[in-house]
mmCIF file of C-alpha atoms in Angstrom:
data_model
loop_
_atom_site.group_PDB
_atom_site.id
_atom_site.type_symbol
_atom_site.label_atom_id
_atom_site.label_comp_id
_atom_site.label_asym_id
_atom_site.label_seq_id
_atom_site.Cartn_x
_atom_site.Cartn_y
_atom_site.Cartn_z
ATOM 1 C CA MET H 1 0.082 0.127 -0.037
ATOM 2 C CA ALA H 2 1.428 3.401 -1.005
ATOM 3 C CA GLY H 3 2.412 5.387 2.044
ATOM 4 C CA GLU H 4 1.971 2.486 4.352
ATOM 5 C CA ARG H 5 3.281 3.070 8.003
ATOM 6 C CA SER H 6 4.496 0.346 10.043
ATOM 7 C CA ASP H 7 1.820 1.313 12.885
ATOM 8 C CA GLU H 8 -1.092 1.139 10.657
ATOM 9 C CA ILE H 9 -4.033 -1.137 11.805
ATOM 10 C CA VAL H 10 -7.202 -2.120 10.175
ATOM 11 C CA VAL H 11 -9.925 -3.326 12.456
ATOM 12 C CA VAL H 12 -12.339 -5.475 10.526
ATOM 13 C CA GLY H 13 -15.864 -5.162 12.204
ATOM 14 C CA GLY H 14 -17.789 -2.057 13.393
ATOM 15 C CA GLY H 15 -19.770 -3.548 16.382
ATOM 16 C CA VAL H 16 -19.154 -2.725 19.905
ATOM 17 C CA VAL H 17 -16.136 -5.059 20.179
ATOM 18 C CA GLY H 18 -14.486 -3.628 17.114
ATOM 19 C CA LEU H 19 -15.200 0.013 17.803
ATOM 20 C CA THR H 20 -14.046 -0.357 21.417
ATOM 21 C CA THR H 21 -10.821 -1.927 20.385
ATOM 22 C CA ALA H 22 -10.255 0.725 17.580
ATOM 23 C CA VAL H 23 -10.645 3.432 20.156
ATOM 24 C CA VAL H 24 -8.137 1.880 22.522
ATOM 25 C CA LEU H 25 -5.693 1.562 19.815
ATOM 26 C CA ALA H 26 -6.121 5.019 18.335
ATOM 27 C CA GLU H 27 -5.988 6.718 21.710
ATOM 28 C CA ARG H 28 -2.669 5.031 22.219
ATOM 29 C CA GLY H 29 -1.382 6.823 19.123
ATOM 30 C CA ARG H 30 -1.777 4.145 16.508
ATOM 31 C CA ARG H 31 -3.089 4.941 12.957
ATOM 32 C CA VAL H 32 -6.354 3.020 12.806
ATOM 33 C CA ARG H 33 -9.239 2.236 10.261
ATOM 34 C CA VAL H 34 -12.266 0.432 10.887
ATOM 35 C CA TRP H 35 -13.758 -1.771 8.168
ATOM 36 C CA THR H 36 -17.414 -2.415 8.686
ATOM 37 C CA ARG H 37 -19.989 -4.064 6.514
ATOM 38 C CA ASP H 38 -22.805 -2.282 8.251
ATOM 39 C CA ALA H 39 -23.332 1.315 9.638
ATOM 40 C CA VAL H 40 -22.579 0.995 13.442
ATOM 41 C CA GLU H 41 -26.299 1.473 14.181
ATOM 42 C CA ALA H 42 -27.152 -1.571 12.077
ATOM 43 C CA THR H 43 -24.665 -3.988 13.653
ATOM 44 C CA THR H 44 -25.914 -6.915 15.980
ATOM 45 C CA SER H 45 -24.572 -4.728 18.951
ATOM 46 C CA ALA H 46 -27.289 -2.091 18.166
ATOM 47 C CA VAL H 47 -29.794 -4.398 19.155
ATOM 48 C CA ALA H 48 -28.313 -5.292 22.359
ATOM 49 C CA GLY H 49 -30.274 -4.801 25.737
ATOM 50 C CA ALA H 50 -27.627 -3.948 27.078
ATOM 51 C CA LEU H 51 -27.092 -4.885 30.824
ATOM 52 C CA TRP H 52 -23.470 -5.272 32.083
ATOM 53 C CA TRP H 53 -23.291 -8.882 32.950
ATOM 54 C CA PRO H 54 -21.082 -11.770 31.689
ATOM 55 C CA TYR H 55 -23.904 -13.778 29.999
ATOM 56 C CA ARG H 56 -23.159 -16.868 28.102
ATOM 57 C CA ILE H 57 -19.319 -16.400 27.657
ATOM 58 C CA GLU H 58 -16.429 -18.581 28.074
ATOM 59 C CA PRO H 59 -13.794 -19.018 29.492
ATOM 60 C CA VAL H 60 -15.445 -17.812 32.772
ATOM 61 C CA ALA H 61 -12.260 -16.712 34.719
ATOM 62 C CA LEU H 62 -10.909 -14.626 31.999
ATOM 63 C CA ALA H 63 -14.417 -13.274 31.041
ATOM 64 C CA ARG H 64 -14.713 -12.221 34.652
ATOM 65 C CA GLU H 65 -11.428 -10.293 34.462
ATOM 66 C CA TRP H 66 -12.434 -8.611 31.182
ATOM 67 C CA ALA H 67 -15.772 -7.781 32.513
ATOM 68 C CA LEU H 68 -14.421 -6.170 35.712
ATOM 69 C CA ARG H 69 -12.094 -3.986 33.601
ATOM 70 C CA SER H 70 -14.958 -2.939 31.419
ATOM 71 C CA LEU H 71 -17.034 -2.140 34.611
ATOM 72 C CA GLU H 72 -14.285 0.381 35.660
ATOM 73 C CA THR H 73 -14.829 2.131 32.312
ATOM 74 C CA TYR H 74 -18.668 2.121 32.367
ATOM 75 C CA GLU H 75 -18.661 3.624 35.718
ATOM 76 C CA GLU H 76 -16.468 6.367 34.516
ATOM 77 C CA LEU H 77 -18.756 6.992 31.598
ATOM 78 C CA ALA H 78 -21.935 7.036 33.787
ATOM 79 C CA ALA H 79 -20.414 9.828 35.934
ATOM 80 C CA ARG H 80 -19.437 12.022 33.041
ATOM 81 C CA PRO H 81 -21.857 14.562 31.577
ATOM 82 C CA GLU H 82 -21.084 13.552 28.014
ATOM 83 C CA PRO H 83 -23.731 11.463 26.366
ATOM 84 C CA ALA H 84 -22.095 7.989 26.323
ATOM 85 C CA GLY H 85 -25.183 6.361 26.771
ATOM 86 C CA VAL H 86 -24.251 4.673 30.030
ATOM 87 C CA ARG H 87 -26.203 4.716 33.312
ATOM 88 C CA MET H 88 -25.867 2.861 36.562
ATOM 89 C CA VAL H 89 -29.319 1.311 37.300
ATOM 90 C CA GLU H 90 -30.522 -0.763 40.131
ATOM 91 C CA GLY H 91 -32.231 -4.072 39.415
ATOM 92 C CA VAL H 92 -32.545 -7.816 40.199
ATOM 93 C CA LEU H 93 -30.921 -10.889 38.831
ATOM 94 C CA GLY H 94 -33.552 -13.573 39.422
ATOM 95 C CA GLU H 95 -33.066 -17.258 40.126
ATOM 96 C CA THR H 96 -29.560 -16.312 41.497
ATOM 97 C CA ARG H 97 -28.115 -16.505 44.941
ATOM 98 C CA LEU H 98 -25.919 -13.920 46.600
ATOM 99 C CA ASP H 99 -23.145 -16.608 47.199
ATOM 100 C CA GLU H 100 -23.169 -17.414 43.496
ATOM 101 C CA VAL H 101 -21.865 -13.968 42.620
ATOM 102 C CA ASP H 102 -20.444 -12.572 45.793
ATOM 103 C CA GLY H 103 -16.901 -14.303 45.470
ATOM 104 C CA TRP H 104 -15.928 -12.404 42.421
ATOM 105 C CA LEU H 105 -18.025 -9.291 42.897
ATOM 106 C CA ALA H 106 -17.606 -8.671 46.485
ATOM 107 C CA GLY H 107 -16.860 -5.014 47.173
ATOM 108 C CA ARG H 108 -16.887 -4.302 43.522
ATOM 109 C CA VAL H 109 -20.428 -3.891 42.497
ATOM 110 C CA PRO H 110 -22.717 -1.094 44.321
ATOM 111 C CA GLU H 111 -25.608 -2.350 46.424
ATOM 112 C CA LEU H 112 -24.926 -5.999 45.786
ATOM 113 C CA ARG H 113 -27.158 -7.979 48.220
ATOM 114 C CA ALA H 114 -29.924 -10.629 48.426
ATOM 115 C CA ALA H 115 -33.164 -9.127 46.683
ATOM 116 C CA THR H 116 -36.053 -8.557 49.312
ATOM 117 C CA THR H 117 -39.504 -10.143 48.675
ATOM 118 C CA GLY H 118 -40.852 -6.674 47.662
ATOM 119 C CA GLU H 119 -38.245 -6.549 44.824
ATOM 120 C CA TYR H 120 -38.631 -10.159 43.600
ATOM 121 C CA ALA H 121 -40.879 -13.004 44.760
ATOM 122 C CA GLY H 122 -38.137 -15.726 44.192
ATOM 123 C CA THR H 123 -34.409 -15.934 44.937
ATOM 124 C CA GLY H 124 -32.638 -13.011 43.462
ATOM 125 C CA VAL H 125 -29.662 -10.803 43.723
ATOM 126 C CA HIS H 126 -30.106 -6.955 43.815
ATOM 127 C CA ALA H 127 -27.305 -4.828 42.229
ATOM 128 C CA ARG H 128 -26.468 -1.493 40.693
ATOM 129 C CA LEU H 129 -25.025 -2.215 37.322
ATOM 130 C CA PRO H 130 -24.325 -0.386 34.030
ATOM 131 C CA LEU H 131 -27.283 -0.262 31.520
ATOM 132 C CA ILE H 132 -25.955 0.908 28.190
ATOM 133 C CA ASP H 133 -28.167 2.501 25.696
ATOM 134 C CA MET H 134 -26.872 1.118 22.388
ATOM 135 C CA PRO H 135 -28.397 3.415 19.906
ATOM 136 C CA ALA H 136 -26.504 6.279 21.872
ATOM 137 C CA HIS H 137 -23.501 4.437 22.779
ATOM 138 C CA LEU H 138 -22.304 3.064 19.390
ATOM 139 C CA PRO H 139 -22.396 6.474 17.605
ATOM 140 C CA TRP H 140 -20.584 7.961 20.881
ATOM 141 C CA LEU H 141 -17.868 5.278 20.315
ATOM 142 C CA ARG H 142 -17.548 6.131 16.585
ATOM 143 C CA GLN H 143 -17.248 9.876 17.525
ATOM 144 C CA ARG H 144 -14.574 9.099 20.035
ATOM 145 C CA PHE H 145 -12.580 7.027 17.540
ATOM 146 C CA VAL H 146 -12.782 9.659 14.930
ATOM 147 C CA ALA H 147 -11.670 12.394 17.506
ATOM 148 C CA ALA H 148 -8.602 10.290 18.055
ATOM 149 C CA GLY H 149 -7.742 10.288 14.312
ATOM 150 C CA GLY H 150 -9.399 7.043 13.459
ATOM 151 C CA VAL H 151 -11.322 6.460 10.181
ATOM 152 C CA VAL H 152 -14.431 4.392 9.555
ATOM 153 C CA GLU H 153 -14.851 2.897 6.074
ATOM 154 C CA ALA H 154 -17.934 1.002 4.907
ATOM 155 C CA ARG H 155 -16.406 -2.154 3.144
ATOM 156 C CA THR H 156 -17.387 -5.725 3.047
ATOM 157 C CA VAL H 157 -14.427 -8.159 3.358
ATOM 158 C CA SER H 158 -14.345 -11.615 1.868
ATOM 159 C CA SER H 159 -10.660 -12.210 2.979
ATOM 160 C CA PHE H 160 -8.209 -10.764 5.476
ATOM 161 C CA ALA H 161 -5.762 -10.526 2.766
ATOM 162 C CA GLU H 162 -7.799 -7.567 1.274
ATOM 163 C CA ALA H 163 -6.526 -5.481 4.424
ATOM 164 C CA GLU H 164 -3.000 -4.417 3.368
ATOM 165 C CA ALA H 165 -2.064 -3.057 6.505
ATOM 166 C CA PRO H 166 0.825 -4.663 8.662
ATOM 167 C CA VAL H 167 -1.761 -5.401 11.421
ATOM 168 C CA VAL H 168 -5.267 -6.604 11.056
ATOM 169 C CA VAL H 169 -7.770 -7.095 13.864
ATOM 170 C CA ASN H 170 -10.546 -9.388 13.608
ATOM 171 C CA CYS H 171 -13.686 -8.313 15.254
ATOM 172 C CA THR H 172 -16.149 -9.708 12.998
ATOM 173 C CA GLY H 173 -18.333 -11.535 15.388
ATOM 174 C CA LEU H 174 -20.547 -14.028 13.444
ATOM 175 C CA ALA H 175 -18.821 -13.337 10.141
ATOM 176 C CA ALA H 176 -15.813 -14.861 11.440
ATOM 177 C CA ARG H 177 -17.504 -18.188 10.683
ATOM 178 C CA GLN H 178 -16.772 -17.697 7.036
ATOM 179 C CA LEU H 179 -13.835 -15.360 7.198
ATOM 180 C CA VAL H 180 -11.608 -17.228 9.311
ATOM 181 C CA PRO H 181 -13.011 -19.673 8.678
ATOM 182 C CA ASP H 182 -14.279 -20.917 12.049
ATOM 183 C CA PRO H 183 -17.267 -23.300 12.127
ATOM 184 C CA SER H 184 -17.404 -23.161 15.897
ATOM 185 C CA VAL H 185 -19.072 -19.681 15.602
ATOM 186 C CA ARG H 186 -22.723 -20.109 15.781
ATOM 187 C CA PRO H 187 -25.747 -17.817 16.113
ATOM 188 C CA VAL H 188 -27.973 -17.473 19.102
ATOM 189 C CA ARG H 189 -30.867 -15.625 18.210
ATOM 190 C CA GLY H 190 -32.210 -12.922 20.332
ATOM 191 C CA GLN H 191 -35.611 -11.276 20.061
ATOM 192 C CA LEU H 192 -36.599 -8.022 21.743
ATOM 193 C CA VAL H 193 -39.754 -5.975 22.028
ATOM 194 C CA VAL H 194 -39.602 -2.214 22.840
ATOM 195 C CA VAL H 195 -42.505 -0.806 24.535
ATOM 196 C CA GLU H 196 -43.697 2.636 25.935
ATOM 197 C CA ASN H 197 -42.239 2.509 29.452
ATOM 198 C CA PRO H 198 -45.313 2.738 31.902
ATOM 199 C CA GLY H 199 -42.904 3.824 34.789
ATOM 200 C CA VAL H 200 -40.494 1.093 35.217
ATOM 201 C CA ASP H 201 -37.211 2.522 36.338
ATOM 202 C CA THR H 202 -35.408 -0.739 37.459
ATOM 203 C CA TRP H 203 -34.224 -3.558 35.509
ATOM 204 C CA LEU H 204 -35.128 -7.294 35.893
ATOM 205 C CA VAL H 205 -33.684 -10.576 34.504
ATOM 206 C CA THR H 206 -35.446 -13.967 35.337
ATOM 207 C CA THR H 207 -35.584 -17.566 34.223
ATOM 208 C CA ASP H 208 -38.691 -19.722 34.744
ATOM 209 C CA ALA H 209 -39.006 -23.417 35.427
ATOM 210 C CA ALA H 210 -39.264 -24.127 31.832
ATOM 211 C CA GLY H 211 -35.859 -22.317 30.936
ATOM 212 C CA GLU H 212 -37.645 -19.463 29.452
ATOM 213 C CA TYR H 213 -36.056 -16.081 30.418
ATOM 214 C CA ALA H 214 -37.480 -12.744 30.539
ATOM 215 C CA TYR H 215 -35.809 -9.421 31.145
ATOM 216 C CA LEU H 216 -36.910 -5.710 31.380
ATOM 217 C CA PHE H 217 -34.265 -2.889 30.724
ATOM 218 C CA PRO H 218 -35.643 0.747 31.043
ATOM 219 C CA GLN H 219 -33.854 2.756 28.281
ATOM 220 C CA PRO H 220 -34.410 6.348 27.096
ATOM 221 C CA GLY H 221 -36.172 5.056 24.154
ATOM 222 C CA GLY H 222 -38.556 2.867 25.865
ATOM 223 C CA LEU H 223 -38.763 -0.205 28.005
ATOM 224 C CA VAL H 224 -36.733 -3.083 26.322
ATOM 225 C CA LEU H 225 -38.408 -6.463 26.876
ATOM 226 C CA GLY H 226 -36.685 -9.843 26.044
ATOM 227 C CA GLY H 227 -35.981 -12.256 25.201
ATOM 228 C CA THR H 228 -34.865 -15.382 23.381
ATOM 229 C CA ALA H 229 -31.786 -17.591 23.037
ATOM 230 C CA GLU H 230 -32.256 -19.719 20.051
ATOM 231 C CA GLU H 231 -29.304 -21.625 19.046
ATOM 232 C CA ASP H 232 -28.513 -21.995 15.398
ATOM 233 C CA ALA H 233 -31.315 -19.846 14.380
ATOM 234 C CA TRP H 234 -30.392 -17.460 11.458
ATOM 235 C CA SER H 235 -33.636 -15.526 10.722
ATOM 236 C CA PRO H 236 -33.285 -11.766 11.373
ATOM 237 C CA GLU H 237 -37.032 -11.188 11.110
ATOM 238 C CA PRO H 238 -39.228 -10.825 14.241
ATOM 239 C CA ASP H 239 -41.790 -13.595 14.855
ATOM 240 C CA PRO H 240 -45.002 -12.202 15.847
ATOM 241 C CA ALA H 241 -45.760 -15.146 18.262
ATOM 242 C CA THR H 242 -42.627 -14.813 20.000
ATOM 243 C CA ALA H 243 -43.080 -11.098 20.317
ATOM 244 C CA GLU H 244 -46.374 -11.880 22.089
ATOM 245 C CA ALA H 245 -44.816 -14.423 24.312
ATOM 246 C CA ILE H 246 -42.252 -12.062 25.343
ATOM 247 C CA VAL H 247 -44.701 -9.375 26.294
ATOM 248 C CA ARG H 248 -46.817 -11.877 28.288
ATOM 249 C CA ARG H 249 -43.721 -13.267 30.377
ATOM 250 C CA CYS H 250 -42.725 -9.655 31.132
ATOM 251 C CA ALA H 251 -46.224 -8.531 32.038
ATOM 252 C CA ALA H 252 -46.529 -11.554 34.386
ATOM 253 C CA LEU H 253 -43.600 -10.083 36.203
ATOM 254 C CA ARG H 254 -44.733 -6.289 35.880
ATOM 255 C CA PRO H 255 -48.485 -6.168 35.359
ATOM 256 C CA GLU H 256 -48.345 -2.369 34.414
ATOM 257 C CA ILE H 257 -46.619 -3.495 31.085
ATOM 258 C CA THR H 258 -49.999 -5.000 29.991
ATOM 259 C CA GLY H 259 -51.392 -3.008 27.027
ATOM 260 C CA ALA H 260 -48.305 -0.923 26.660
ATOM 261 C CA ARG H 261 -47.884 0.382 23.121
ATOM 262 C CA VAL H 262 -45.303 -1.487 21.028
ATOM 263 C CA LEU H 263 -42.640 0.762 19.558
ATOM 264 C CA GLU H 264 -40.221 -1.506 17.884
ATOM 265 C CA HIS H 265 -39.151 -5.078 17.221
ATOM 266 C CA ARG H 266 -35.546 -5.988 17.235
ATOM 267 C CA VAL H 267 -33.643 -9.216 16.316
ATOM 268 C CA GLY H 268 -29.929 -9.870 16.785
ATOM 269 C CA LEU H 269 -27.867 -12.932 16.259
ATOM 270 C CA ARG H 270 -25.293 -13.179 19.064
ATOM 271 C CA PRO H 271 -22.104 -14.547 17.816
ATOM 272 C CA THR H 272 -21.549 -17.423 20.189
ATOM 273 C CA ARG H 273 -18.295 -19.678 20.350
ATOM 274 C CA PRO H 274 -17.333 -22.280 22.906
ATOM 275 C CA ALA H 275 -14.863 -19.713 24.007
ATOM 276 C CA VAL H 276 -13.765 -16.308 23.025
ATOM 277 C CA ARG H 277 -11.012 -16.241 20.616
ATOM 278 C CA LEU H 278 -8.602 -13.376 21.666
ATOM 279 C CA ASP H 279 -5.095 -14.445 20.166
ATOM 280 C CA ARG H 280 -2.556 -13.539 17.415
ATOM 281 C CA GLU H 281 -1.250 -15.352 14.487
ATOM 282 C CA ALA H 282 0.857 -14.584 11.423
ATOM 283 C CA LEU H 283 -0.955 -14.246 8.001
ATOM 284 C CA PRO H 284 0.675 -16.265 5.180
ATOM 285 C CA ASP H 285 2.539 -13.210 3.978
ATOM 286 C CA GLY H 286 3.976 -12.621 7.581
ATOM 287 C CA ARG H 287 1.587 -9.704 8.740
ATOM 288 C CA LEU H 288 0.043 -9.762 12.188
ATOM 289 C CA LEU H 289 -3.686 -10.927 12.538
ATOM 290 C CA VAL H 290 -5.222 -10.399 15.966
ATOM 291 C CA HIS H 291 -8.419 -12.213 16.798
ATOM 292 C CA ASN H 292 -11.095 -10.827 19.122
ATOM 293 C CA TYR H 293 -14.447 -12.588 18.494
ATOM 294 C CA GLY H 294 -16.787 -15.188 19.881
ATOM 295 C CA HIS H 295 -18.335 -13.026 22.889
ATOM 296 C CA GLY H 296 -22.012 -14.202 22.489
ATOM 297 C CA GLY H 297 -24.318 -12.283 24.341
ATOM 298 C CA ALA H 298 -21.588 -10.359 26.397
ATOM 299 C CA GLY H 299 -19.878 -8.474 23.935
ATOM 300 C CA VAL H 300 -20.805 -5.097 25.685
ATOM 301 C CA THR H 301 -19.887 -6.566 29.186
ATOM 302 C CA VAL H 302 -16.300 -7.379 28.166
ATOM 303 C CA ALA H 303 -15.595 -4.941 25.337
ATOM 304 C CA TRP H 304 -13.060 -2.746 27.160
ATOM 305 C CA GLY H 305 -11.230 -5.580 28.742
ATOM 306 C CA CYS H 306 -10.877 -7.474 25.523
ATOM 307 C CA ALA H 307 -9.879 -4.281 23.699
ATOM 308 C CA GLU H 308 -6.939 -3.858 26.117
ATOM 309 C CA GLU H 309 -5.909 -7.332 25.618
ATOM 310 C CA ALA H 310 -6.189 -7.092 21.902
ATOM 311 C CA ALA H 311 -4.114 -3.977 22.019
ATOM 312 C CA ARG H 312 -1.437 -5.873 24.077
ATOM 313 C CA LEU H 313 -1.421 -8.587 21.348
ATOM 314 C CA VAL H 314 -1.000 -6.032 18.696
ATOM 315 C CA GLY H 315 2.147 -4.610 20.556
ATOM 316 C CA GLY H 316 4.106 -1.637 19.523
#
């Protein structure tokens, strides 16, 4: 590439993991371009709920380290006046005992305690956690990246060889299945319903005896209701029957939701893998390829911790 510099990096993927990784690299003085197939507002990340919690992600020990590092950043962002889309919000993790989470979160998460019967009818844990409004957070990340000298380019990639930079960072999520190729990357389909908020100001995540889970996340644009976790389901179209079931489960938990006007239906395909891939390898021509994908439904939760590890792997 004409004028190529030894510190140039191409990050492939414009979701929350790709953008966060690009921000960390650019703010360390590297020249970075993000190649994204979709506008950041149209990525899978844009559909996320998005509560900070290590959901369906392996390896557990590393995921918790990445999550705690990310928690620090989200707490800082929530305290700033700038519109990063991050708030600290109280809520309850249902079907969870305090001793299941206290070991690794002890002294780290505000207001971590057993939920009272008034807060939740079953066994639950009350906590104050970051709740991220993705329609606001993703554009904010892009703006922060550009302010650090980064460039975002609309580009569909069929091979990492197309990125002629000395360093390529693979944050392609589900697309890594074909690009790497890595057949262990599989979609876990999540469907959400956004309704007018009747006054709910706390979040709730629950699982019933049949394994169906429900959650409620109060966001500025409405109350986000979920959800589903359909493995190997590829359809991006909302299913009306599924949407009705989601609203019904959530209304059983908070009756005031009944009859709330539906504002939006969302579907996202979580890029799940047996474990996150965060490592480095040499491309056939000797250039460096760093992988950072396979975060499942926890990309937001671990984004900053993984970004810093990816930057370490990039080196320089």
